[in-house]
Tab-separated table of C-alpha atoms in Angstrom:
chain	number	residue	atom	x	y	z
A	29	MET	CA	82.948	98.820	116.909
A	30	SER	CA	83.793	95.172	117.518
A	31	SER	CA	85.930	92.996	115.253
A	32	LYS	CA	82.826	91.007	114.302
A	33	GLU	CA	80.996	94.178	113.237
A	34	LEU	CA	84.024	95.359	111.260
A	35	ARG	CA	84.375	92.050	109.420
A	36	LYS	CA	80.625	92.103	108.684
A	37	GLU	CA	81.044	95.561	107.077
A	38	LEU	CA	84.044	94.347	105.050
A	39	VAL	CA	81.917	91.484	103.697
A	40	ARG	CA	79.069	93.885	102.857
A	41	TYR	CA	81.299	96.316	100.972
A	42	GLY	CA	83.126	93.487	99.230
A	43	LYS	CA	79.839	92.193	97.851
A	44	LEU	CA	78.956	95.703	96.634
A	45	VAL	CA	82.324	96.007	94.875
A	46	ALA	CA	81.685	92.693	93.103
A	47	GLU	CA	78.062	93.560	92.233
A	48	HIS	CA	79.217	96.745	90.519
A	49	GLY	CA	81.762	94.815	88.446
A	50	LEU	CA	84.771	96.515	90.004
A	51	VAL	CA	86.516	93.187	90.626
A	52	ILE	CA	86.296	89.734	89.065
A	53	GLY	CA	86.819	86.453	90.907
A	54	PRO	CA	89.378	86.381	93.705
A	55	GLY	CA	91.195	89.486	92.437
A	56	GLY	CA	91.568	92.507	94.664
A	57	ASN	CA	91.620	92.908	98.392
A	58	SER	CA	90.051	94.955	101.132
A	59	SER	CA	91.165	95.708	104.648
A	60	ALA	CA	90.318	97.857	107.641
A	61	ARG	CA	92.090	98.808	110.828
A	62	LEU	CA	90.647	98.478	114.312
A	63	GLY	CA	93.106	99.755	116.889
A	64	ASN	CA	96.373	97.886	116.347
A	65	ILE	CA	94.742	95.128	114.296
A	66	VAL	CA	94.280	95.094	110.526
A	67	TYR	CA	91.656	92.800	109.031
A	68	ALA	CA	92.283	91.730	105.426
A	69	LYS	CA	90.566	89.283	103.081
A	70	ALA	CA	92.423	86.028	102.635
A	71	SER	CA	94.004	85.408	99.219
A	72	GLY	CA	92.074	83.338	96.702
A	73	ILE	CA	88.636	84.174	98.092
A	74	ALA	CA	86.209	85.939	95.739
A	75	PHE	CA	84.346	88.907	97.221
A	76	GLU	CA	81.022	87.295	96.291
A	77	GLU	CA	81.883	84.210	98.368
A	78	ALA	CA	83.734	85.865	101.272
A	79	THR	CA	82.414	85.458	104.793
A	80	GLU	CA	83.394	87.154	108.032
A	81	SER	CA	85.775	84.299	108.822
A	82	ASP	CA	87.680	84.982	105.559
A	83	TYR	CA	88.953	88.272	107.002
A	84	ILE	CA	92.139	87.660	108.945
A	85	GLY	CA	93.235	89.879	111.833
A	86	VAL	CA	96.933	90.744	112.074
A	87	ASP	CA	98.494	92.600	115.011
A	88	LEU	CA	100.422	95.602	113.639
A	89	ASN	CA	102.900	95.531	116.528
A	90	THR	CA	103.931	91.888	116.203
A	91	GLY	CA	102.782	90.775	112.748
A	92	GLU	CA	101.054	87.869	114.462
A	93	VAL	CA	97.785	86.509	113.064
A	94	ILE	CA	95.317	86.832	115.914
A	95	GLU	CA	92.052	85.931	114.169
A	96	GLY	CA	91.458	83.717	111.163
């Protein structure tokens, strides 16, 4: 799976979480790991409005933001 595909899935599941009323507004977070990179939704972004570019990739070894 590529990082683009992973972020697309995170957006899809985030919208489902919001549609089912499990989160309101920008509350909550979601993340997924791909190798040594964790992709997490940026703070202050509502799941309903989140796009692939709102998921930031962080290298677990260095803590460096590598995408987003």
